XYZ file of C-alpha atoms in Angstrom:
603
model
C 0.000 0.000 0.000
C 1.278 3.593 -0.857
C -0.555 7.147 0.617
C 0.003 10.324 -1.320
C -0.354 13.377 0.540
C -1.711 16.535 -1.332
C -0.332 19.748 0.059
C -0.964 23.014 -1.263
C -4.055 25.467 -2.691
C -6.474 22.823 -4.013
C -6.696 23.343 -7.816
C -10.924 22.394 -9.034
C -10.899 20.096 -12.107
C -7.631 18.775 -11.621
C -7.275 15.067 -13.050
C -4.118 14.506 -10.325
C -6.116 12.829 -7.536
C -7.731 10.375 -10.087
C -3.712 9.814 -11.657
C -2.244 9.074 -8.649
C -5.242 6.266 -7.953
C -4.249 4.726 -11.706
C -0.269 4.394 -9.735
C -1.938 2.338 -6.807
C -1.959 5.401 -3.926
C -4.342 6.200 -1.143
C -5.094 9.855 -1.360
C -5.005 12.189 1.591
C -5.133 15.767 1.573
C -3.651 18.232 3.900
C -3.909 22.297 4.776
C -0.631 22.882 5.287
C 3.069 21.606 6.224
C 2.173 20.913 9.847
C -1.269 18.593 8.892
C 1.162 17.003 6.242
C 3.660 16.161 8.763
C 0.879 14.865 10.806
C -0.296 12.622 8.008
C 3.074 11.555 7.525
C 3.277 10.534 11.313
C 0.509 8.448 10.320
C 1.363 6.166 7.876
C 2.688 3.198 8.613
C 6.437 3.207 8.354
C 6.543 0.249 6.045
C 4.617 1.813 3.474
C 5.716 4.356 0.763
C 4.741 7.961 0.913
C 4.730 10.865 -1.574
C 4.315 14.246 -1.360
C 2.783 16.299 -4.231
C 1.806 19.725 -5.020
C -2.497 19.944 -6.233
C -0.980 22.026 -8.470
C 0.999 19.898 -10.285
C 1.198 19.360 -14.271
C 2.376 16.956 -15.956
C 2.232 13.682 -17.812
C 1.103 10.923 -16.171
C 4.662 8.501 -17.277
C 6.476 11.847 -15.306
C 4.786 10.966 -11.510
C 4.931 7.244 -12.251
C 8.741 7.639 -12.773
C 9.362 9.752 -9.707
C 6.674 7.912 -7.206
C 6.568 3.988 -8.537
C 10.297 3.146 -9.049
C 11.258 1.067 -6.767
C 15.065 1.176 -7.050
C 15.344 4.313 -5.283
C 14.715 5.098 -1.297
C 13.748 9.061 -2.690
C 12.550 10.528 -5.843
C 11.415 13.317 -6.792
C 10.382 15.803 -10.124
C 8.923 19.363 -9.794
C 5.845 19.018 -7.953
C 6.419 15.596 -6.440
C 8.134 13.287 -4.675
C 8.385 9.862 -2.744
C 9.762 8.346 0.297
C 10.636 4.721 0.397
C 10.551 3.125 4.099
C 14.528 3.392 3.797
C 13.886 7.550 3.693
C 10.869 8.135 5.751
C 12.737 9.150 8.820
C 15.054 12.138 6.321
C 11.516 13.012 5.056
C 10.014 13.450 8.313
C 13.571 15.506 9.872
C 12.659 17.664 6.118
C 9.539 18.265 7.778
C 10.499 18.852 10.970
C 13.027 22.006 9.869
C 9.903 23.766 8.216
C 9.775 27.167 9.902
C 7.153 28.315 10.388
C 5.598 32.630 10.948
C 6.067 35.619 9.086
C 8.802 35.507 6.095
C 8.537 31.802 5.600
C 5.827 31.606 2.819
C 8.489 30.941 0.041
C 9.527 28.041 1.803
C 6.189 26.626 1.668
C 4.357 28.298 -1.443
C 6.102 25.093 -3.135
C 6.478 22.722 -0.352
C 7.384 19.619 -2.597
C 10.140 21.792 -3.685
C 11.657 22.628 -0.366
C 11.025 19.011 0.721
C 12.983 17.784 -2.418
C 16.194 20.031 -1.366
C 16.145 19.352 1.923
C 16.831 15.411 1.270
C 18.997 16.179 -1.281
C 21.216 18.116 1.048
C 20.711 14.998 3.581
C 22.884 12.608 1.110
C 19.486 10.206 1.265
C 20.107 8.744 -2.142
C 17.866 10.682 -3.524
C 16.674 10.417 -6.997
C 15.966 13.423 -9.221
C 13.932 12.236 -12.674
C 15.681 13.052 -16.016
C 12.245 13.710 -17.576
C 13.441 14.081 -21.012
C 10.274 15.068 -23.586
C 7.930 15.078 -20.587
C 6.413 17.570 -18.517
C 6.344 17.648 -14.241
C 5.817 21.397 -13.553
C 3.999 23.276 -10.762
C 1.314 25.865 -12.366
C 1.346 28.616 -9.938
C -1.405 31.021 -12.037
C -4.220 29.969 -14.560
C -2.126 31.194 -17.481
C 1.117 28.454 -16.540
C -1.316 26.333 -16.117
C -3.303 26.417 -19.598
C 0.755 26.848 -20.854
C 1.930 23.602 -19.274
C -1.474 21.886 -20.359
C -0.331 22.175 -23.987
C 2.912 21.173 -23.382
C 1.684 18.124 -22.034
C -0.720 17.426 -24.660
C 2.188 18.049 -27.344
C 4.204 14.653 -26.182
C 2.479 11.736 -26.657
C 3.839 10.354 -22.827
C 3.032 6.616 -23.774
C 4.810 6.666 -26.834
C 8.072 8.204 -24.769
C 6.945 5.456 -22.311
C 7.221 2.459 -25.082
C 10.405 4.084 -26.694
C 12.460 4.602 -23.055
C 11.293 0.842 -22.090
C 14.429 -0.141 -24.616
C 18.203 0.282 -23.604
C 19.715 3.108 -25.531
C 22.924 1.207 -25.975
C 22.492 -2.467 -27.264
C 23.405 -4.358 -30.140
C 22.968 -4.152 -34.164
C 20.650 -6.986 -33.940
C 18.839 -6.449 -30.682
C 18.210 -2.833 -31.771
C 16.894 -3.414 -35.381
C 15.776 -6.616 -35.630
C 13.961 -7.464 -32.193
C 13.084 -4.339 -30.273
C 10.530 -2.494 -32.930
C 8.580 -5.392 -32.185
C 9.216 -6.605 -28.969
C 8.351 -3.358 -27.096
C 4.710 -3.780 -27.770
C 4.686 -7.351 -26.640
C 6.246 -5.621 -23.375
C 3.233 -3.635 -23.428
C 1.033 -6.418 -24.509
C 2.339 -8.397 -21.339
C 1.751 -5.299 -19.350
C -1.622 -4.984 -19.993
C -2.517 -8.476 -19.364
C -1.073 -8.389 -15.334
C 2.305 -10.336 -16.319
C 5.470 -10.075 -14.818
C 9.113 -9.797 -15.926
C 9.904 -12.595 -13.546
C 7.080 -14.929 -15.723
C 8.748 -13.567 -19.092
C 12.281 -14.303 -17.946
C 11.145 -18.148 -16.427
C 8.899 -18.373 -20.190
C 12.131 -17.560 -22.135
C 14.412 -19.915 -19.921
C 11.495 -22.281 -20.380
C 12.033 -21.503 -24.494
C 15.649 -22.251 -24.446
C 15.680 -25.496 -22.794
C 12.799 -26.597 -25.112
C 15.431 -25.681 -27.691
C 18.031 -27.249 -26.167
C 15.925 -30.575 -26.247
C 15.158 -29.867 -30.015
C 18.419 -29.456 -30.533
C 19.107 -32.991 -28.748
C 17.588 -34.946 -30.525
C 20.134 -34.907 -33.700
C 17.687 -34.728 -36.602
C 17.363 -32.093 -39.311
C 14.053 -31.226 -37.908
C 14.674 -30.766 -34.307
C 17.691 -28.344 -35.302
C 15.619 -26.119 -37.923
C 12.879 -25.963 -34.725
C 15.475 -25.470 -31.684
C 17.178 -22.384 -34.410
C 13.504 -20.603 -34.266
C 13.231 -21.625 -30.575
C 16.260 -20.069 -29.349
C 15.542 -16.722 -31.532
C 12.112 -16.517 -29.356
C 14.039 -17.398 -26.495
C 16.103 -14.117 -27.661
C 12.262 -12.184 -28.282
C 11.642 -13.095 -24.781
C 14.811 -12.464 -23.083
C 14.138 -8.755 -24.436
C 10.962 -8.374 -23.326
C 11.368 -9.015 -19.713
C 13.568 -6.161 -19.443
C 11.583 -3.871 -21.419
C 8.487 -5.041 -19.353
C 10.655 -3.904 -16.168
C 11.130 -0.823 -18.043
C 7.826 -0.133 -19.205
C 6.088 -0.869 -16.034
C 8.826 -0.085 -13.104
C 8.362 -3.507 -12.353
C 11.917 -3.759 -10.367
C 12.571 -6.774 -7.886
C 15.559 -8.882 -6.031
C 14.103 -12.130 -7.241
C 14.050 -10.400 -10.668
C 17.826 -9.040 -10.825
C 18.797 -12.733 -9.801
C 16.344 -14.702 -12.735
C 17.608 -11.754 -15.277
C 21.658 -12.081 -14.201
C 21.747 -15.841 -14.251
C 19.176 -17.357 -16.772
C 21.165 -15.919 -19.841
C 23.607 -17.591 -19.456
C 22.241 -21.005 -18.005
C 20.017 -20.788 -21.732
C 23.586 -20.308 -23.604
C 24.913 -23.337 -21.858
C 22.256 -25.563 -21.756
C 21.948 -25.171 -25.491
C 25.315 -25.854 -26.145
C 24.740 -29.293 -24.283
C 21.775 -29.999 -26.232
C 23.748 -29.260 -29.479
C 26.375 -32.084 -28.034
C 23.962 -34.520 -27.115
C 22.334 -34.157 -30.761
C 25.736 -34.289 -32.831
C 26.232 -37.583 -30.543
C 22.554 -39.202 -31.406
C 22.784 -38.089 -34.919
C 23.837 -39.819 -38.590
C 27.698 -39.036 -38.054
C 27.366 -39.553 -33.954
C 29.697 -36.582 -33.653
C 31.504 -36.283 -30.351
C 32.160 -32.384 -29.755
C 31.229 -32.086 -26.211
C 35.376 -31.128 -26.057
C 34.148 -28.002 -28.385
C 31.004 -27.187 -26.372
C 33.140 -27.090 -23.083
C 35.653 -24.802 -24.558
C 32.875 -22.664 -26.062
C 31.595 -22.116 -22.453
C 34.938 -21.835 -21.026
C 35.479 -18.953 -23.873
C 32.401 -16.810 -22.917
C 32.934 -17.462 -19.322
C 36.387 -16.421 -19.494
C 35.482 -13.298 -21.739
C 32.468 -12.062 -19.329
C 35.109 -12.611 -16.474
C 36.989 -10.072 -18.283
C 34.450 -7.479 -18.547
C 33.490 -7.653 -14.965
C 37.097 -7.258 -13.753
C 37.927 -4.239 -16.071
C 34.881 -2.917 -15.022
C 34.906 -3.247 -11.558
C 38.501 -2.221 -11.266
C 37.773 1.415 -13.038
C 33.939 1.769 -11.342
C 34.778 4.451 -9.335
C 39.101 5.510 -10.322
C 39.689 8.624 -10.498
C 42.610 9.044 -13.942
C 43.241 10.867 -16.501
C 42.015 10.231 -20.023
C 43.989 7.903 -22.053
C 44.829 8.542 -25.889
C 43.096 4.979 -25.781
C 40.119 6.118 -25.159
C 40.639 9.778 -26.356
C 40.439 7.686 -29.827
C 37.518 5.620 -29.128
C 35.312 8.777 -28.433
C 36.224 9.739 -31.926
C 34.747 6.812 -33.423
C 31.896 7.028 -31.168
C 30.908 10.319 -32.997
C 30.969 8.182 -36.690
C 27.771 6.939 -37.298
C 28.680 3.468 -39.141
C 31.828 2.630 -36.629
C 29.186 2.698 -33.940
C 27.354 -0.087 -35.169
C 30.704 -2.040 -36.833
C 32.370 -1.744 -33.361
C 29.749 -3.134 -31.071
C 29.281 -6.096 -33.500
C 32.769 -6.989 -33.668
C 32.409 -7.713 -29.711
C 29.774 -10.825 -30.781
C 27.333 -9.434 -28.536
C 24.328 -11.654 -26.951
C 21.869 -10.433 -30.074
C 24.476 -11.198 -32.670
C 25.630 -14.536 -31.350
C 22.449 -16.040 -30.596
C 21.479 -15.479 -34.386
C 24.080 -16.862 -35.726
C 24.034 -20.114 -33.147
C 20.877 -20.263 -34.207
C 20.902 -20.086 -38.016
C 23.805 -22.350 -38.151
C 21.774 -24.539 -36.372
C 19.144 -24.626 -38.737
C 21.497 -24.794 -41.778
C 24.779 -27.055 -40.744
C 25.726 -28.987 -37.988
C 26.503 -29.075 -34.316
C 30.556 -29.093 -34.961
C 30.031 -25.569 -37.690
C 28.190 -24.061 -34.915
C 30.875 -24.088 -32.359
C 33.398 -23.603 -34.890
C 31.858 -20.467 -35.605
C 31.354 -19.722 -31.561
C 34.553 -20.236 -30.911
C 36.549 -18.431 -33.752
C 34.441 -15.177 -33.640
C 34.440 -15.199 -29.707
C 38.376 -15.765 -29.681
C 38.754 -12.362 -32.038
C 36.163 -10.921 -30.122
C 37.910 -11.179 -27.022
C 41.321 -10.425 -28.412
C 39.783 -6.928 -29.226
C 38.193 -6.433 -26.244
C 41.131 -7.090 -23.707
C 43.350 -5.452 -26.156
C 41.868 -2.160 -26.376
C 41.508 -2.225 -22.103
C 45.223 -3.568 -21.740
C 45.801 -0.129 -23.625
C 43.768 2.105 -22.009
C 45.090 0.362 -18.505
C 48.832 1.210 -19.689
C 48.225 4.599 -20.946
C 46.359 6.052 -18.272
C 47.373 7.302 -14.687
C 44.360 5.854 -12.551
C 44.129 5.726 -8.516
C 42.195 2.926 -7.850
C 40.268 2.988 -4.987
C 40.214 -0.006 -1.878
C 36.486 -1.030 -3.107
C 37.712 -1.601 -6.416
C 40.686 -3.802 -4.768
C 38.521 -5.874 -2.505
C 35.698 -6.229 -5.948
C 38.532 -7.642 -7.381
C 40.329 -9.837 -4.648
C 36.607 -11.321 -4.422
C 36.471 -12.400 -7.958
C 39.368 -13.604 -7.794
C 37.466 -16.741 -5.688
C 40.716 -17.500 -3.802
C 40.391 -20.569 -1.363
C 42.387 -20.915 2.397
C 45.236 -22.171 0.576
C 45.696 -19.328 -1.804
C 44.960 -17.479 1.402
C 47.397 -19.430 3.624
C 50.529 -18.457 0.945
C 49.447 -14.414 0.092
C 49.404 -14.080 4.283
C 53.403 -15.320 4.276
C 54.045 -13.687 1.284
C 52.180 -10.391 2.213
C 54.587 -7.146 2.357
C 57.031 -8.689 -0.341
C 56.252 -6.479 -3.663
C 55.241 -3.070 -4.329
C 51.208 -2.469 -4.949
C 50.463 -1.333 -8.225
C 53.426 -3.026 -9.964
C 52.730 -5.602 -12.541
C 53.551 -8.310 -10.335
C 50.176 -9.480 -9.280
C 48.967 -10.065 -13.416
C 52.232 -11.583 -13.990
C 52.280 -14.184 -10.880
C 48.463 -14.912 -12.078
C 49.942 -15.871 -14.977
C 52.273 -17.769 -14.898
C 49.788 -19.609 -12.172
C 47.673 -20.778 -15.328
C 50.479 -20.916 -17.867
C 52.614 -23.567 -15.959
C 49.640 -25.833 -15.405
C 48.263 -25.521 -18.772
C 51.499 -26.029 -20.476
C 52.070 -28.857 -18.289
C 48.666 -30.380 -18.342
C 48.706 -30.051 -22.295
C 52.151 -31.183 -23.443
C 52.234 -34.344 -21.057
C 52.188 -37.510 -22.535
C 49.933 -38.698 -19.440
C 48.466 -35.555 -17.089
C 46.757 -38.119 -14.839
C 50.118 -38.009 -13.078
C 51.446 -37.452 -9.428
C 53.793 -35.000 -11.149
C 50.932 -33.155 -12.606
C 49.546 -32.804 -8.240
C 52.974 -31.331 -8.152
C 52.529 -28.583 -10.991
C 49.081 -27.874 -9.575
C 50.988 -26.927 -5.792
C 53.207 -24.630 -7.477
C 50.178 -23.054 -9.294
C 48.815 -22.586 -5.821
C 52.101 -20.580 -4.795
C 52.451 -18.495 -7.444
C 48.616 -18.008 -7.119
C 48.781 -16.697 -3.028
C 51.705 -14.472 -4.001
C 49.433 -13.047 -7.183
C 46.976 -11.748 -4.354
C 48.960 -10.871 -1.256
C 49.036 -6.897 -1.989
C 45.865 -5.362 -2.828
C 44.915 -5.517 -6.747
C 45.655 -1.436 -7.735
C 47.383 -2.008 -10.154
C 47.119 -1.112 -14.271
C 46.432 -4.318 -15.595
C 45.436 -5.950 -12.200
C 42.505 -6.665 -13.473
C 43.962 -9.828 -15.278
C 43.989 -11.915 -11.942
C 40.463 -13.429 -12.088
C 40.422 -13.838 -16.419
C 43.959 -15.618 -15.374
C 42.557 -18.136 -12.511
C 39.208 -18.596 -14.372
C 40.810 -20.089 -17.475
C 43.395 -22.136 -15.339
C 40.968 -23.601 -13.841
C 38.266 -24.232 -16.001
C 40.722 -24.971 -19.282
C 42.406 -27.888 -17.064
C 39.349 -29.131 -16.121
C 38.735 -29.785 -19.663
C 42.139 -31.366 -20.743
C 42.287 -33.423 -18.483
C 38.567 -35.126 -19.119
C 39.318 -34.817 -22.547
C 42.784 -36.788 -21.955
C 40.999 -39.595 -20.130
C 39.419 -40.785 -22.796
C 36.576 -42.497 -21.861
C 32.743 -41.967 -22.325
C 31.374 -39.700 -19.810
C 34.163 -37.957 -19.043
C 33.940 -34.938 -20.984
C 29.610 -34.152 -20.032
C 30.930 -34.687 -16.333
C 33.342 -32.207 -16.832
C 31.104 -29.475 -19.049
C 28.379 -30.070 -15.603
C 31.391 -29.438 -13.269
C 32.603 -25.861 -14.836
C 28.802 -25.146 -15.748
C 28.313 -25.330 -11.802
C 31.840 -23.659 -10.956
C 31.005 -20.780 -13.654
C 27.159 -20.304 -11.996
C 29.752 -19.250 -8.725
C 31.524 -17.029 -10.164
C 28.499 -15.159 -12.321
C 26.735 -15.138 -8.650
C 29.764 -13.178 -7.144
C 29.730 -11.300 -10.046
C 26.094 -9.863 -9.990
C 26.555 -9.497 -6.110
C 29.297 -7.315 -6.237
C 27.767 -4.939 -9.083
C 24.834 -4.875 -6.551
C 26.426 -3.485 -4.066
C 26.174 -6.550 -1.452
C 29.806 -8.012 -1.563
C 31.092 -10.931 -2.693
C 29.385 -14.066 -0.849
C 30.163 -15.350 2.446
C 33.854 -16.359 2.868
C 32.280 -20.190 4.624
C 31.145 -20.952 0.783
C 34.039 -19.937 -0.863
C 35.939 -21.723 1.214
C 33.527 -24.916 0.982
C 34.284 -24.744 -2.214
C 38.188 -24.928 -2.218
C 38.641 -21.351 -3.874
C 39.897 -21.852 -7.788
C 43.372 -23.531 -6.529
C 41.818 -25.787 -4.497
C 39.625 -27.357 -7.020
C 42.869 -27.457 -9.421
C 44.406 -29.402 -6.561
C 41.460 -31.768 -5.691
C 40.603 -32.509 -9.428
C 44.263 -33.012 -10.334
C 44.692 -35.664 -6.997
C 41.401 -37.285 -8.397
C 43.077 -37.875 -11.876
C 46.318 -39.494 -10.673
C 44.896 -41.765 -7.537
C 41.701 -42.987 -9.839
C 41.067 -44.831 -13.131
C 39.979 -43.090 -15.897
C 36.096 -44.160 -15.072
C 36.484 -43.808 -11.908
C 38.091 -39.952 -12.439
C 34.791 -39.443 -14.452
C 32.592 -40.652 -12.022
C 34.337 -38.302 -9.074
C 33.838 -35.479 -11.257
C 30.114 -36.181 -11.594
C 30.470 -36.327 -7.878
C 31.882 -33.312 -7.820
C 29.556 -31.695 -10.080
C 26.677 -32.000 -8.291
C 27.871 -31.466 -4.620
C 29.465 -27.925 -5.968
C 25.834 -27.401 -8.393
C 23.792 -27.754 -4.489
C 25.725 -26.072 -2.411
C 26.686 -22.634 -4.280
C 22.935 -22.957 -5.932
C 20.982 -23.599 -2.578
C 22.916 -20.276 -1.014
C 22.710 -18.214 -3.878
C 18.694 -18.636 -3.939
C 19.011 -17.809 -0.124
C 20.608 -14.752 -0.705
C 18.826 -13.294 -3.549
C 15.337 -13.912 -2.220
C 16.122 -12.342 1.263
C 15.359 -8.870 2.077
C 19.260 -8.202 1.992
C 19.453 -8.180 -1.543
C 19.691 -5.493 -4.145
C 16.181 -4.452 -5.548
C 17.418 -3.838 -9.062
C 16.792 -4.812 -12.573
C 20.156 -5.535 -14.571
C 20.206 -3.064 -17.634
C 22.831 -5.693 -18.876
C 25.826 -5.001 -21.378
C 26.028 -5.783 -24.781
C 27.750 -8.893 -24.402
């Protein structure tokens, strides 16, 4: 339940009272600032309240922004504004320093507006509306008021409301191809009482129908699983653009929207490995589907660790990016540049017309060539800008990254010994990380037989070189590389060494295995960017941290037989899938977590 609370000269004809009914508030009216404050006093404290001028006029889009969102504990736009629970008490201490007698009537002729400043100057998070096109203005005489009226009636607010419901940066395809349309099924879906959350679960729901289609290794099932996964795509729009479009914000939605992407991607990929298997040519590329996922995993690691490390430093601007600005302003390299990156819109289509047209081992061919140049331009272009600018990087950004990092007591056990040797924000960290994952790859790949004591051996020296990678904090340049580094250790050795045993099984155990390790790391991901932290240190060290599955999967290998290595990593597999799944849903359905809708990123 939300209350609105109409202060101010009442204004006869006005449509606001019946507007702010449409947005789901109980209407109260009050004389003054001291009956407001009254009113305020009582509301319930777990209920919303706003605060609006009877002289407000405006579009009704304009007080849905600034009194429905729920993302924000204030908002506000001329004329009106909203308290969350979070901000009741600053709105009631803005009521409270109201004076009151002779030479105070500008601080009241507008109270919203006085109301508005005062929690602004109380740091409350408080949200002012970018309005854009649409009008929110206080008429204070009959002829602003006939002059607003027109201005309203001269933007059409539910066209601004269907065109604002898509993200103004997104992909070639996305942008050209599926959001003309897919808007209006957000509004369709609006209409009709549905939810993001049932869009989101309906497009998962699509893409492991696909997947099955995809399974079954006929012509038939892959023509249908190719149109599947492009609705899966229609869908996977439209729940954000519902969110949009209807302010429909929620924790259980930010976890469905951050996770479900990718557990589509990877579930497909499956399906396309179980139907190259069951077809004519009984293709085995489950070793092509596992590096596909460890590519995009990998790649999205990347973008999260760049990101996070330059969130909120403070540098100077690089030539880097001096030049990138310049292409920004030409029309075309717009367009050519964010579809060299293979982003979601772009790579779906093409997974999914290959699928129609060739075969399972084509598709991932594809993936994984225009992926690999994809993310050799990606971390190319931020290796550069890292080197070329000055940036003082701040101790969030440090911990962000020491989190995704997903180091485990042993890692932690080696960067205490080795903390104070080396100089923070030298390249040392990027380069120990490393040469963490380059001696065990090298090793694991160029050995006759991995499955080795010696290769338990390797694995303890990646440990070492791991700790000493994070025993100063990560301010570096091009500190950034320490979690892309561990992820691909891990995950790529994983793979060789199911793909080196040789036997049936081996190689789907493995793919469930990093499928469940990857779901950890996207979860500490979309934490962090919430603002909640990494999760609890008992689970990461449950896990092992990244070294300490290296060192339990590489003891597995040598001690067992090459079935029985494939059945511990089904084992594995599934005790790692429960436990970081069954605290993850914890988490995001508590009251702790972030009540936000991720706007996503191109990729």
């Amino acid at each position: 339940m939300s209350t609105a609370i109409l202060t101010g000269p009442p204004v006869a004809g006005s449509p606001l009272e019946a507007d702010l009914r449409t947005l789901g508030f109980d209407v109260r009216t009050a004389n003054d600032a001291a009956s407001a404050a009254e009113l305020l006093a009582a509301v319930p404290a777990q209920e919303r309240v706003a605060v609006v001028d009877p002289r407000f006029v405006g579009h009704l889009h304009a007080l849905r922004l600034a009194l429905t969102d729920p993302r924000f504990p204030a908002a506000a736009v001329p004329g009106a504004l909203t308290a969350q629970p979070a901000a009741r008490a600053a709105l009631a201490r803005a009521f409270g320093r109201i004076p009151v007698g002779a030479g105070t009537a500008h601080l009241t002729d507008v109270l919203t507006d006085t109301l508005t400043e005062s929690l602004d100057r109380e740091e409350t998070g408080l949200h002012r509306v970018e309005l854009g096109s649409l009008v929110a203005t206080v008429a204070l005489t009959p002829a602003q008021r006939e002059d607003a009226r027109e201005a309203v009636a001269a933007v059409d607010d539910e066209a601004v409301r269907l065109r604002t419901a898509v993200k103004s940066r997104d992909g070639f395809f996305t942008t050209y191809c599926i959001s003309p349309y897919s808007r209006y099924l957000a509004r369709w879906c609006a209409r009709r009482g549905l939810t993001p959350n049932q869009v989101t679960t309906a497009s998962l729901l699509t893409a492991l129908i696909a997947a099955g289609c995809a399974a079954t290794g006929t012509r038939g099932g892959f023509v249908a699983a190719g149109f599947l996964l492009l609705f899966s795509f229609v869908l996977d729009c439209t729940d954000g653009q519902l969110a949009r479009y209807s302010l429909q914000y929620s924790t259980m939605g930010a976890w469905l929207d951050a996770t479900f992407d990718r557990a589509k991607e990877y579930a497909y990929y499956a399906g396309l490995a179980l139907g190259a298997a069951r077809g004519g040519g009984h293709d085995d590329v489950w070793a092509l589907a596992l590096g596909a996922m460890v590519l995009m995993t990998c790649r999205h690691v990347v973008d999260f660790s760049f990101n996070e490390a330059n969130h909120d430093a403070t540098a100077n601007t690089s030539p880097t990016a001096a030049l990138s600005g310049k292409l920004d302003s030409v029309g075309w390299t717009v367009w050519v540049r964010r579809m060299i990156v293979l982003p979601i819109g772009e790579r779906w289509a093409m997974i999914a017309v290959l699928t129609a047209l060739t075969t399972p081992r084509i598709v991932f061919y594809a993936l994984l060539i225009g992926c690999a140049l994809a993310a050799c331009y990606t971390t190319a272009g931020r290796v550069l800008r890292s080197l070329t600018r000055r940036a003082r990087r701040t101790d969030r950004a440090a911990r962000a990254l020491a989190d995704l990092a997903d180091s485990g007591p042993l890692a932690e056990l080696i960067a205490g010994r080795a903390r104070g040797r080396g100089r923070t924000g030298s390249f040392l960290a990027p380069v120990m990380a490393f040469l963490s994952a380059a001696v065990l790859l090298v090793w694991v790949i160029f050995q006759d037989d991995p499955a080795s004591w010696l290769t338990v051996g390797v694995a303890v020296c990646s440990a070492l070189l791991a700790g000493a990678a994070v025993a100063r904090p990560l301010k570096g340049a091009l500190d950034w590389l320490v979690p892309p580094f561990f992820r691909a250790g891990e995950y790529v050795t994983i793979l060789v060494l199911a793909a080196r045993a040789d036997v049936p099984g081996a190689l789907p155990a493995a793919y469930g295995l990093v499928a469940a390790v990857a779901y950890h790391h996207y979860d500490t991901v979309y934490r962090i960017r919430g603002g909640t932290g990494a999760p609890p240190r008992w689970l990461v060290r449950a896990t092992g941290g990244h070294e300490g599955r290296i060192l339990v999967i590489t003891v597995l290998a040598a001690a067992l037989s090459p079935e029985g290595f494939t059945i511990a990593l089904t084992a594995l597999a599934v005790a790692l899938a429960l436990l970081v799944l069954i605290e993850s849903i914890r988490f995001w359905v508590s009251s702790q977590a972030p009540a936000v809708h991720d706007e996503g990123e191109p990729a």
